[in-house]
XYZ file of C-alpha atoms in Angstrom:
673
model
C -26.816 5.384 16.968
C -23.758 4.176 18.989
C -20.523 5.842 19.982
C -19.100 5.691 16.447
C -21.062 8.687 15.247
C -18.798 11.560 14.404
C -15.568 9.654 13.842
C -13.426 10.225 10.707
C -13.279 6.588 9.606
C -15.738 5.575 6.912
C -15.391 2.006 8.082
C -16.458 2.890 11.584
C -19.285 5.119 10.324
C -20.627 2.082 8.422
C -21.262 0.533 11.915
C -22.645 3.670 13.526
C -26.259 2.511 13.095
C -25.597 -1.096 14.279
C -27.600 -2.227 17.325
C -24.187 -3.205 18.722
C -23.118 -0.592 21.278
C -19.708 -0.042 19.604
C -16.926 1.952 21.194
C -13.937 3.322 19.256
C -10.491 2.279 20.501
C -10.172 4.532 23.574
C -8.982 4.190 27.151
C -12.579 4.789 28.285
C -13.678 1.533 26.632
C -11.224 -0.490 28.641
C -12.158 1.428 31.770
C -15.772 0.514 31.066
C -14.844 -3.177 30.743
C -12.993 -3.088 34.030
C -15.982 -1.331 35.737
C -18.506 -3.916 34.421
C -16.009 -6.853 34.810
C -16.594 -8.077 31.271
C -14.143 -8.826 28.438
C -13.548 -6.584 25.472
C -14.654 -7.845 22.062
C -12.250 -6.253 19.576
C -13.440 -6.305 15.894
C -10.932 -5.037 13.310
C -11.578 -4.493 9.620
C -11.578 -1.897 6.812
C -14.151 -0.438 4.491
C -13.225 -2.297 1.290
C -13.191 -5.781 3.068
C -15.798 -8.016 1.611
C -16.053 -10.479 4.469
C -16.189 -7.574 6.933
C -19.368 -6.484 5.241
C -20.707 -10.046 5.276
C -20.114 -10.468 9.071
C -21.572 -7.051 9.731
C -24.732 -7.917 7.915
C -25.064 -11.428 9.380
C -24.225 -10.662 12.977
C -23.680 -7.010 13.851
C -26.976 -5.927 12.270
C -28.839 -8.743 14.024
C -30.795 -7.526 17.044
C -30.530 -10.740 19.021
C -26.806 -11.126 18.480
C -26.229 -7.478 19.223
C -28.170 -7.736 22.467
C -25.979 -10.592 23.657
C -22.819 -8.701 22.712
C -23.972 -5.583 24.561
C -24.851 -7.561 27.702
C -21.667 -9.571 27.953
C -18.885 -7.467 26.345
C -17.584 -4.030 25.768
C -17.496 -3.965 21.974
C -14.640 -2.055 20.296
C -14.486 -1.482 16.547
C -11.186 -0.555 14.921
C -10.378 0.550 11.366
C -7.069 -1.163 10.659
C -6.104 1.537 8.214
C -6.429 4.228 10.978
C -4.762 2.155 13.611
C -2.141 -0.087 11.897
C -0.392 -0.375 15.260
C -3.366 -1.916 17.073
C -4.035 -4.192 13.995
C -0.386 -5.305 13.837
C -0.114 -6.239 17.478
C -3.236 -8.322 17.698
C -2.822 -9.810 14.163
C 0.528 -11.088 15.369
C -1.227 -12.796 18.224
C -3.877 -14.256 15.943
C -1.296 -15.656 13.522
C 0.867 -17.051 16.340
C -2.141 -18.796 17.931
C -4.009 -20.039 14.781
C -1.363 -20.084 12.019
C -3.408 -17.691 9.915
C -4.884 -14.274 9.956
C -7.083 -11.918 7.984
C -10.044 -9.565 8.263
C -12.452 -9.242 9.843
C -10.278 -9.985 12.878
C -12.083 -10.855 16.043
C -10.134 -10.900 19.315
C -11.314 -11.118 22.934
C -9.284 -9.140 25.438
C -9.078 -8.483 29.156
C -9.568 -4.970 30.429
C -5.721 -4.675 30.279
C -5.787 -5.287 26.559
C -4.373 -8.866 26.886
C -5.801 -11.234 24.256
C -7.105 -14.684 25.172
C -9.264 -15.915 22.261
C -8.949 -15.219 18.520
C -10.583 -15.601 15.199
C -11.387 -13.888 11.947
C -14.776 -14.312 10.271
C -17.435 -16.284 12.174
C -20.619 -17.244 10.386
C -24.090 -16.907 11.973
C -24.554 -20.699 11.872
C -21.779 -23.319 12.297
C -20.562 -24.553 8.952
C -17.385 -25.886 7.292
C -16.018 -26.790 10.682
C -16.363 -23.205 11.930
C -18.403 -22.487 15.093
C -21.156 -19.936 14.805
C -20.500 -16.496 16.105
C -23.165 -17.003 18.829
C -21.395 -20.215 19.890
C -18.118 -18.322 20.187
C -19.693 -15.531 22.229
C -21.318 -18.075 24.559
C -18.076 -20.020 24.933
C -16.062 -16.909 25.793
C -18.745 -15.787 28.227
C -18.726 -19.159 29.958
C -14.925 -19.233 30.213
C -14.879 -15.619 31.587
C -17.567 -16.457 34.167
C -16.498 -19.961 35.228
C -12.811 -20.287 34.391
C -11.372 -16.801 34.994
C -8.041 -18.165 36.276
C -7.542 -20.158 33.031
C -8.377 -17.034 30.964
C -5.800 -15.000 32.931
C -3.183 -17.708 32.462
C -3.788 -17.870 28.719
C -3.753 -14.061 28.308
C -0.500 -13.738 30.359
C 1.252 -16.451 28.356
C 0.238 -14.825 25.021
C 1.610 -11.486 26.150
C 4.877 -13.104 27.292
C 5.149 -14.956 24.021
C 4.656 -11.746 22.092
C 7.308 -9.980 24.140
C 9.686 -12.882 23.333
C 9.114 -12.282 19.639
C 10.944 -8.968 19.739
C 13.244 -8.901 16.731
C 16.789 -9.815 17.694
C 18.854 -7.218 15.807
C 22.516 -7.728 16.628
C 23.796 -7.928 13.025
C 24.144 -4.504 11.490
C 26.393 -5.713 8.680
C 25.567 -3.914 5.393
C 24.006 -6.020 2.704
C 26.455 -6.571 -0.138
C 26.756 -8.344 -3.491
C 26.521 -11.796 -1.977
C 23.267 -11.138 -0.122
C 21.567 -9.517 -3.099
C 22.702 -12.323 -5.401
C 21.240 -14.879 -2.892
C 18.031 -12.927 -2.740
C 17.747 -13.012 -6.554
C 18.332 -16.795 -6.544
C 15.612 -17.178 -3.927
C 13.156 -15.177 -6.014
C 14.040 -17.331 -9.028
C 13.081 -20.460 -7.104
C 9.690 -18.967 -6.150
C 8.969 -17.422 -9.568
C 5.963 -18.751 -11.543
C 7.429 -19.130 -15.006
C 4.036 -19.910 -16.478
C 1.992 -17.017 -15.187
C 4.513 -14.546 -13.799
C 4.615 -13.416 -10.235
C 5.759 -15.294 -7.169
C 4.094 -18.106 -5.266
C 0.663 -19.584 -5.906
C -2.922 -18.563 -5.220
C -4.003 -16.151 -3.989
C -1.355 -14.154 -5.815
C -0.531 -10.537 -4.946
C 1.073 -7.982 -7.170
C 4.723 -7.625 -6.199
C 5.541 -3.980 -6.785
C 8.419 -3.856 -4.245
C 9.953 -7.069 -5.669
C 9.654 -5.669 -9.178
C 11.474 -2.501 -8.113
C 14.292 -4.658 -6.712
C 14.550 -6.668 -9.881
C 14.715 -3.514 -12.115
C 17.382 -1.942 -9.846
C 19.379 -5.149 -9.714
C 19.290 -5.371 -13.532
C 20.346 -1.710 -13.829
C 23.298 -2.237 -11.499
C 24.468 -5.703 -12.614
C 23.022 -6.240 -16.039
C 21.214 -9.392 -14.904
C 18.879 -10.380 -17.764
C 17.160 -12.964 -15.538
C 16.117 -10.236 -13.060
C 14.761 -8.030 -15.880
C 12.888 -10.880 -17.523
C 11.053 -11.771 -14.336
C 10.010 -8.104 -13.949
C 8.917 -7.817 -17.642
C 6.982 -11.070 -17.693
C 5.272 -10.436 -14.345
C 4.206 -6.927 -15.301
C 2.862 -8.075 -18.676
C 0.900 -10.999 -17.198
C -0.661 -8.671 -14.573
C -1.449 -5.997 -17.151
C -3.186 -8.556 -19.451
C -5.028 -10.265 -16.568
C -8.256 -9.674 -14.776
C -6.446 -8.063 -11.861
C -6.055 -5.006 -14.117
C -9.116 -3.028 -15.071
C -9.039 -3.229 -18.838
C -11.630 -0.420 -19.222
C -10.876 2.131 -16.578
C -7.288 1.341 -15.598
C -6.020 0.562 -12.120
C -5.396 -2.683 -10.244
C -7.504 -4.765 -7.896
C -6.094 -5.895 -4.538
C -5.024 -9.375 -5.601
C -5.857 -12.396 -7.815
C -7.680 -15.400 -6.242
C -5.999 -17.654 -8.773
C -2.339 -17.905 -9.865
C -3.030 -16.869 -13.435
C -4.311 -13.301 -12.558
C -7.733 -14.070 -13.986
C -10.198 -13.370 -11.128
C -9.347 -10.513 -8.790
C -10.566 -9.687 -5.319
C -12.159 -6.575 -6.782
C -11.472 -3.853 -4.258
C -9.068 -1.203 -5.524
C -6.623 0.209 -3.005
C -4.707 3.495 -3.320
C -1.480 1.958 -2.175
C -1.498 -0.855 -4.726
C -2.122 1.564 -7.564
C 0.445 4.063 -6.414
C 3.122 1.401 -6.094
C 2.303 -0.347 -9.332
C 1.938 2.948 -11.271
C 5.535 3.770 -10.268
C 6.760 0.257 -10.982
C 5.348 0.270 -14.549
C 6.805 3.723 -15.100
C 10.197 2.380 -14.026
C 9.732 -0.640 -16.319
C 9.136 1.666 -19.197
C 12.233 3.673 -18.166
C 14.250 0.497 -18.301
C 12.837 -1.101 -21.478
C 10.746 1.454 -23.455
C 7.769 -0.999 -23.251
C 4.691 0.672 -24.685
C 2.474 -1.621 -22.552
C 4.263 -0.424 -19.425
C 3.784 3.207 -20.512
C 0.077 2.716 -21.153
C -0.530 0.960 -17.825
C 1.449 3.619 -15.886
C -0.579 6.385 -17.453
C -3.942 4.689 -17.155
C -3.313 3.855 -13.513
C -2.282 7.447 -12.812
C -5.399 8.692 -14.547
C -7.550 6.254 -12.574
C -6.151 7.512 -9.226
C -6.794 11.137 -10.202
C -10.235 10.457 -11.685
C -11.698 8.034 -9.133
C -9.748 8.445 -5.853
C -9.001 12.193 -5.720
C -10.934 13.959 -2.933
C -12.339 17.491 -2.902
C -9.461 18.608 -0.714
C -6.806 17.372 -3.215
C -5.797 14.245 -1.412
C -6.527 10.661 -2.408
C -9.134 8.379 -0.960
C -8.030 4.997 0.460
C -10.120 2.522 -1.588
C -12.984 1.452 -3.765
C -15.129 -1.435 -2.434
C -15.191 -4.885 -4.008
C -18.995 -4.919 -3.828
C -21.674 -2.949 -5.622
C -25.287 -3.388 -6.596
C -26.127 -5.791 -9.369
C -29.207 -5.607 -11.648
C -31.417 -6.951 -8.817
C -30.219 -4.452 -6.275
C -28.237 -6.970 -4.309
C -24.700 -6.136 -3.191
C -22.447 -8.498 -5.111
C -18.673 -8.677 -5.361
C -17.411 -7.572 -8.748
C -20.794 -6.548 -10.056
C -19.458 -3.245 -11.412
C -16.618 -4.896 -13.431
C -17.790 -8.162 -14.890
C -19.606 -8.851 -18.241
C -21.680 -11.551 -19.908
C -21.950 -12.040 -23.645
C -25.485 -10.815 -23.515
C -24.473 -7.577 -21.789
C -21.847 -7.051 -24.476
C -24.469 -7.506 -27.220
C -26.863 -5.094 -25.495
C -24.182 -2.341 -25.478
C -22.278 -3.059 -28.682
C -24.526 -4.922 -31.113
C -23.869 -8.389 -32.451
C -20.687 -7.810 -34.506
C -18.775 -5.620 -32.081
C -19.857 -7.831 -29.168
C -18.268 -10.801 -30.890
C -15.033 -8.819 -31.395
C -15.089 -7.670 -27.766
C -15.646 -11.181 -26.504
C -12.599 -12.406 -28.316
C -10.488 -9.409 -27.414
C -11.361 -9.399 -23.735
C -11.801 -13.155 -23.119
C -15.556 -13.100 -22.373
C -17.019 -16.572 -22.739
C -20.507 -18.150 -22.463
C -19.333 -20.201 -19.522
C -17.727 -17.142 -17.832
C -14.533 -16.863 -15.908
C -16.147 -15.519 -12.725
C -19.608 -16.343 -11.216
C -22.983 -17.062 -12.888
C -21.691 -16.888 -16.442
C -19.976 -13.536 -16.052
C -16.388 -12.866 -17.104
C -13.649 -10.593 -15.844
C -12.183 -8.702 -18.817
C -8.626 -9.724 -19.827
C -6.339 -9.299 -22.764
C -5.509 -12.862 -23.577
C -4.141 -12.297 -27.053
C -1.414 -10.025 -28.414
C -1.668 -6.271 -28.984
C -2.012 -6.479 -32.744
C -5.436 -4.980 -32.709
C -5.410 -3.050 -29.473
C -4.931 0.344 -31.056
C -7.420 -0.029 -33.864
C -10.139 2.491 -34.184
C -12.868 -0.152 -33.830
C -11.509 -1.544 -30.607
C -11.042 1.928 -29.182
C -14.730 2.590 -29.893
C -15.639 -0.711 -28.251
C -13.719 0.159 -25.134
C -15.168 3.676 -24.946
C -18.754 2.378 -25.306
C -18.256 -0.365 -22.679
C -16.673 2.158 -20.217
C -19.592 4.571 -20.836
C -22.116 1.739 -20.196
C -20.284 0.648 -17.104
C -20.444 4.237 -15.782
C -24.252 3.859 -15.653
C -23.969 0.920 -13.242
C -24.217 1.500 -9.488
C -20.670 2.348 -8.437
C -18.663 0.648 -5.709
C -18.500 2.595 -2.447
C -15.446 4.726 -1.764
C -13.508 5.070 1.450
C -12.782 8.796 1.502
C -10.302 8.545 4.308
C -6.956 10.152 3.381
C -4.081 8.068 4.752
C -0.807 9.933 5.003
C 1.475 7.127 3.952
C -0.540 6.064 0.924
C -0.828 9.643 -0.223
C 2.936 9.882 0.025
C 3.172 6.887 -2.257
C 0.739 8.555 -4.668
C 2.685 11.846 -4.659
C 5.886 9.979 -5.677
C 4.150 8.016 -8.416
C 2.247 10.921 -9.947
C 5.188 13.290 -9.839
C 7.418 10.809 -11.699
C 4.860 9.682 -14.190
C 3.970 13.307 -14.924
C 7.655 14.171 -15.465
C 8.361 11.091 -17.620
C 5.437 11.520 -19.949
C 5.055 15.330 -20.105
C 1.879 15.363 -18.074
C 2.060 18.485 -15.987
C -1.484 17.814 -14.785
C -0.253 14.739 -12.969
C 2.591 16.720 -11.328
C -0.016 19.282 -10.292
C -2.088 16.487 -8.699
C 0.943 15.364 -6.804
C 1.612 18.908 -5.590
C -1.996 19.305 -4.438
C -1.868 16.095 -2.348
C 1.484 17.091 -0.969
C 0.117 20.490 -0.004
C -2.782 18.787 1.787
C -0.398 16.666 3.767
C 1.584 19.762 4.867
C -1.473 21.900 5.670
C -3.629 19.373 7.358
C -1.604 16.302 8.449
C 1.630 18.040 9.631
C 1.378 19.744 13.006
C 3.420 22.850 13.994
C 6.120 20.394 15.299
C 6.081 18.509 11.943
C 4.438 15.458 13.623
C 2.042 13.671 11.249
C -1.545 12.707 11.781
C -2.310 9.301 10.244
C -5.582 10.226 8.517
C -8.041 12.880 7.555
C -11.446 12.987 5.932
C -13.448 15.817 4.387
C -10.745 18.268 5.440
C -10.929 17.140 9.083
C -7.794 15.671 10.589
C -8.106 12.378 12.444
C -7.143 11.860 16.049
C -4.540 9.127 15.483
C -0.815 9.663 15.371
C 1.205 8.821 12.252
C 3.276 5.676 12.358
C 6.662 5.061 10.823
C 5.364 4.259 7.358
C 3.582 7.631 7.299
C 6.791 9.509 7.950
C 8.841 7.445 5.533
C 6.388 7.384 2.598
C 5.397 11.055 2.898
C 9.125 11.945 3.009
C 9.691 9.828 -0.067
C 6.923 11.700 -1.918
C 8.387 15.037 -0.876
C 11.875 13.962 -2.012
C 10.467 12.944 -5.430
C 8.698 16.269 -5.734
C 12.018 18.077 -4.951
C 13.726 16.178 -7.769
C 10.891 16.771 -10.278
C 10.145 20.385 -9.506
C 13.399 21.799 -8.255
C 11.530 23.352 -5.311
C 13.719 23.182 -2.172
C 10.714 23.456 0.211
C 9.893 19.810 -0.422
C 13.380 18.736 0.593
C 12.992 20.851 3.715
C 9.684 19.220 4.636
C 11.198 15.784 4.077
C 14.042 16.743 6.423
C 11.551 17.687 9.152
C 9.876 14.330 8.970
C 13.131 12.354 8.821
C 14.551 14.208 11.752
C 11.546 12.898 13.781
C 12.341 9.433 12.567
C 15.801 9.774 14.004
C 14.498 11.167 17.201
C 11.473 9.071 17.946
C 11.404 5.744 15.995
C 14.968 4.298 16.228
C 15.932 1.845 19.005
C 19.180 0.142 19.909
C 21.591 -0.881 17.059
C 19.606 1.092 14.529
C 16.456 -1.049 14.673
C 13.249 0.815 13.840
C 9.868 0.619 15.478
C 6.488 1.211 13.809
C 5.312 3.655 16.508
C 7.118 6.586 18.109
C 8.613 6.100 21.572
C 5.928 8.403 23.107
C 2.972 6.793 21.314
C 0.193 4.959 23.059
C 1.621 1.965 24.780
C 0.009 -1.324 23.599
C 0.801 -4.783 24.946
C 3.865 -4.653 22.715
C 5.562 -2.000 20.647
C 4.992 -3.024 17.036
C 8.027 -3.613 14.856
C 8.083 -5.387 11.514
C 10.843 -5.063 8.801
C 8.963 -7.176 6.265
C 6.744 -5.873 3.501
C 3.062 -6.460 3.474
C 0.760 -4.773 0.920
C 3.085 -1.667 1.246
C 6.738 -1.336 1.982
C 7.560 -1.852 5.654
C 7.993 1.342 7.552
C 11.442 0.116 8.543
C 12.808 -0.245 4.998
C 10.810 2.671 3.576
C 12.412 4.875 6.244
C 15.840 3.491 5.259
C 15.175 4.468 1.633
C 14.019 7.987 2.480
C 16.932 8.530 4.886
C 19.421 7.368 2.205
C 17.802 9.645 -0.414
C 17.784 12.637 1.908
C 21.426 12.038 2.790
C 22.350 11.981 -0.902
C 20.547 15.274 -1.422
C 22.085 17.022 1.589
C 25.306 15.205 2.540
C 23.886 14.587 6.015
C 26.020 11.961 7.704
C 23.505 11.141 10.511
C 20.811 10.311 8.009
C 23.089 8.137 5.945
C 24.402 6.316 9.026
C 20.809 5.656 10.178
C 19.933 4.260 6.770
C 22.946 2.022 6.699
C 22.224 0.673 10.234
C 18.622 0.029 9.389
C 19.646 -1.971 6.326
C 21.374 -4.531 8.410
C 18.022 -6.348 8.589
C 18.271 -6.938 4.793
C 21.505 -8.751 5.318
C 19.686 -11.081 7.680
C 16.362 -11.516 5.818
C 17.154 -10.890 2.158
C 18.731 -14.256 1.353
C 16.132 -16.171 3.408
C 12.863 -14.413 2.609
C 13.352 -12.103 -0.410
C 9.658 -11.970 -1.335
C 8.941 -10.323 1.995
C 11.617 -7.706 2.011
C 11.629 -6.490 -1.550
C 11.706 -2.829 -0.646
C 14.694 -3.359 1.618
C 16.492 -5.133 -1.232
C 15.706 -2.224 -3.611
C 17.155 0.279 -1.036
C 20.197 -1.989 -0.669
C 20.741 -1.764 -4.454
C 20.696 2.077 -4.149
C 23.202 1.905 -1.355
C 25.593 -0.278 -3.374
C 25.246 2.126 -6.335
C 26.119 5.148 -4.227
C 23.357 6.368 -4.703
C 24.372 8.748 -7.465
C 23.725 12.496 -7.017
C 22.904 14.587 -10.071
C 22.807 18.398 -10.074
C 21.535 20.051 -13.230
C 22.070 23.874 -13.571
C 20.829 26.204 -16.205
C 18.521 29.115 -16.713
C 14.812 28.538 -16.266
C 13.275 27.879 -19.629
C 16.620 26.811 -21.182
C 15.826 23.806 -23.448
C 19.258 22.366 -22.646
C 18.599 22.447 -18.979
C 15.234 20.815 -19.562
C 16.788 18.068 -21.658
C 19.514 17.359 -19.124
C 16.958 17.374 -16.239
C 14.742 14.864 -18.144
C 17.731 12.622 -18.882
C 18.656 12.660 -15.233
C 15.108 11.729 -14.132
C 15.075 8.871 -16.671
C 18.324 7.406 -15.421
C 17.995 3.809 -14.190
C 20.853 4.110 -11.692
C 19.295 2.745 -8.457
C 18.194 5.470 -6.123
C 19.730 8.331 -8.037
C 18.716 11.717 -6.671
C 18.215 14.800 -8.867
C 18.412 18.536 -8.220
C 17.643 21.163 -10.829
C 17.865 24.968 -10.712
C 19.478 28.160 -11.762
C 23.217 28.620 -11.582
C 24.195 30.086 -8.258
C 20.985 28.898 -6.712
C 20.976 27.645 -3.077
C 17.460 26.256 -3.367
C 18.817 22.717 -3.083
C 22.120 21.762 -1.474
C 23.366 19.856 -4.614
C 23.205 23.084 -6.612
C 25.569 25.042 -4.419
C 28.835 25.968 -6.261
C 27.620 24.437 -9.527
C 28.294 26.991 -12.282
C 27.464 26.859 -15.925
C 30.018 25.285 -18.167
C 31.121 27.602 -20.943
C 27.917 29.480 -20.494
C 25.893 26.320 -21.071
C 23.585 24.330 -18.880
C 25.516 21.475 -17.220
C 24.986 18.298 -15.141
C 27.274 17.302 -12.264
C 27.295 13.655 -11.231
C 28.781 12.525 -7.935
C 28.988 8.992 -6.444
C 30.482 7.641 -3.262
C 31.795 11.062 -2.297
C 33.573 11.569 -5.667
C 32.401 13.889 -8.383
C 33.076 13.587 -12.118
C 33.715 16.361 -14.662
C 30.399 18.068 -15.489
C 28.786 17.352 -18.848
C 26.684 19.624 -21.109
C 25.151 17.083 -23.470
C 22.469 14.455 -22.831
C 24.408 11.566 -24.234
C 27.347 12.339 -21.994
C 25.021 12.425 -18.981
C 23.417 9.156 -19.908
C 26.839 7.623 -20.080
C 27.535 8.743 -16.507
C 24.314 7.283 -15.266
C 24.118 4.029 -17.187
């Protein structure tokens, strides 16, 4: 047992029994490296990472390799999901030096944290042009022992180069019609008209880009934007990246046609895509979008919800196959013989056609990933429903993928927003209740008495690491969504606490935002990235939450901060729209106002309920909604909003101008169309 026992990261706990003398990321580890005059070996990964498990088995569980590591290095293991700041800083160095990155990430550092040699996965034996891990360890040891001046020179140059990559942020011009039109044109050029989505293989689900396309269509009427969103969502929903039996999306597709996924399922992907499909249904009425939104929400609640009411981070890609070996995708794939065993000959033949299961297989060793390659003509038939139920029941008997039970604040904020909206759209109060329970956990456990957020918790025990910008932004977004859905002002108040801390601790000169607070642990560089990765960037997520909060409250400082932050969209939107999709979506909200809707009426009044639902279903980009009793001060938008002729009414304001209130649903829809 090494120093990882007792930590709150499931990924680190997976390495607690390694013969490697791992340290968590602590000042003491670097002090030890300085005392022993050895380099630090930094290994970064996450629990659902397939190649992290492979390298662990091949090298970190090997006694000989571990002994060499322990003799010549201080070995530090980091969960990138717990410490996104550490991951971001050193990943930037890896990508700058090698032109690529990924996990596991392997970086060799001086005792001052300065990197001098990089890599990702290293095999136990040299192959495919890659040196073996032992060769790397020996080479680094030799350089450290015999060429220390050269190591110091390389490390110093890398740190200087990283400092020079600080984002120049002199342009705070607001994004306008021209920039958003150029961004749409850029997306059109990168769009895969055959398979949907953007770019080639591997292909990632583009939830933030889809949100921009839907908002752009709502604001401008662009049919091209809507068509890209519709086709991409349909292709993903029919592909192997979507779990056709249990709902929910895998991390990405290894091919451009969405056939074979990388099988891990992440909370953040599913929260973002759940909301995107709900918004697609809101825009088009698509039954496919409705089904996927609901199935994805049910997947999150069924398979990721923790005993404390939060949501776990991920399900592994790997699980045991019939031989007991850990194999990627074993839980999800099917052979024709397996179909026959569960369903019998006739229904197996139907299932093979319906789900695209072939004798050759679409994955490995004759197995297929389930898809929906044909139309929906039979998808609701009683026979097919029975087939799906029996396959799902049989799959439940297979060894399940491991689950990372770590609760990440930001990703739970995304889940709160998605579940609250889907519950409200489709009259599923159980989903709203699940959102409320997760939000309650974030307040009780993750928010300190000064409202500062902890990044993670597990099993009801809060982690030691401070929240980063995306935590504050995404949790605030979840709280703002709950305020709109429930009419409970406490959620707006909590969002305000978090966003005040953003204003106070994360903003630099000219409105630029940093990923860590100004009083956070000082790394070799303060991380800052306005571009989206698997989740919205903290920068643009904060801009969106600040803008929404300002619409709810009329707060000028919050709106001004949002506008200043969006200057980066002016710079990057036309040039790299795929990588700043969330910023483009927020810019659409800014151009639209965003609109503010206050619905007043007595609790239980069906007219109030109908107006509230119509307001929530409005496609106006970034619209905020408040609902409550007449004369209520629960939410700022309700103040001085009386009934109209004794009837429930909706008040719509935009760009500091309010229209005459309406009392009928069609009139409200007309104001928000």
